[in-house]
């Protein structure tokens, strides 16, 4: 691993830079990527954000959104940019499997690879690493990278601040998770001072549902919520027909799992949805319960202790049954 501080020199002259983030990017993935983007373009670097897939509509207001390249919609252009890059920043993920087919392109590129991430167990594909699992968001680490590694805090302008605020807001579940430390609040205060309009960002992220999405939420809570009191666990499951009936798109299901977690007794909540090609699981937990352990061991996934995800190639019913069948193993932790 190379010394992170030496990136200062490397970034002294204009470079060809690609920023990428994980499959189905969330608020932190896009916020951290576009935050870094707005920093780098001020220095004259030729910078492109390439996402492996599309991302939710509720993030499309982010400054710089119109410049983002979606890999699946621009295969050749993306491959060329990745192959010719001097530097590739990998944000909010730490294993190349998380960026689908782009993973091999990144691996093969002769560019220096810089990982900025807060997930457990990083894979060894990078040359530079700014990694801390205690960070509440990759956006927090991008702030730290600009302010404390590159010593360029003065370049955190309104666009940088807006994007980084969005990443921290969404990944800390609106400043609610245990990793929302006093340091995070100080960073957020600085981002507001730098131009992030906090109340407006909240509105754009959380008060921008379609009517369908709200009715879908009602359907999930009324008809798809199953509480398992003996395990302090709640499940919300969604069929392909549900998705079609309510015209549910990428991002519309985000956050629904938190309603299951909002039941006082519930320590573990699962949102299980039958997507086109696989069944996707989103797990959330309270306190010490390791949701990521379940995803990693049983559902080809991972994530953080309190927010993790995974998948299954089984049917929806088979996946729900499998999830239920592993709960006895975790019972002691769940009923503490
Ligand atoms: P979500 O439930 O919002 O899809 O994901 C929650 C967290 O788990 C995110 O921080 C994400 O990075 C992680 N995660 C979700 N799906 C996967 C997966 O398939 N593999 C891994 N390693 N992490 C995942
Ligand atoms: Mn993140």
PDB file of C-alpha atoms and ligand atoms in Angstrom, residues 21-22 26-29 32 91-93 117-119 135-139 167 170-172 304, ligand 2:
ATOM      1  CA  UNK A  21     -19.070   3.311  -6.497  1.00  0.00           C
ATOM      2  CA  UNK A  22     -21.122   0.234  -5.768  1.00  0.00           C
ATOM      3  CA  UNK A  26     -27.441   4.734  -2.502  1.00  0.00           C
ATOM      4  CA  UNK A  27     -27.267   8.229  -1.013  1.00  0.00           C
ATOM      5  CA  UNK A  28     -23.795   7.718   0.384  1.00  0.00           C
ATOM      6  CA  UNK A  29     -22.457   6.131  -2.796  1.00  0.00           C
ATOM      7  CA  UNK A  32     -19.439  10.662  -1.661  1.00  0.00           C
ATOM      8  CA  UNK A  91     -15.900   4.884  -3.052  1.00  0.00           C
ATOM      9  CA  UNK A  92     -18.215   3.164  -0.562  1.00  0.00           C
ATOM     10  CA  UNK A  93     -17.211  -0.381  -1.517  1.00  0.00           C
ATOM     11  CA  UNK A 117     -14.531   3.093   2.276  1.00  0.00           C
ATOM     12  CA  UNK A 118     -16.075   2.122   5.601  1.00  0.00           C
ATOM     13  CA  UNK A 119     -17.050  -1.532   5.097  1.00  0.00           C
ATOM     14  CA  UNK A 135     -16.908   6.223   9.803  1.00  0.00           C
ATOM     15  CA  UNK A 136     -20.675   6.639   9.494  1.00  0.00           C
ATOM     16  CA  UNK A 137     -20.435   7.171   5.730  1.00  0.00           C
ATOM     17  CA  UNK A 138     -17.936   7.092   2.892  1.00  0.00           C
ATOM     18  CA  UNK A 139     -18.846  10.783   2.565  1.00  0.00           C
ATOM     19  CA  UNK A 167     -24.035  10.906   2.026  1.00  0.00           C
ATOM     20  CA  UNK A 170     -28.555   8.922   4.385  1.00  0.00           C
ATOM     21  CA  UNK A 171     -25.926   6.469   5.657  1.00  0.00           C
ATOM     22  CA  UNK A 172     -26.331   7.528   9.279  1.00  0.00           C
ATOM     23  CA  UNK A 304     -22.314  -2.974   8.422  1.00  0.00           C
TER      24      UNK A 304
HETATM   25 MN1  LIG B   2     -21.812   3.957   2.790  1.00  0.00          MN
END
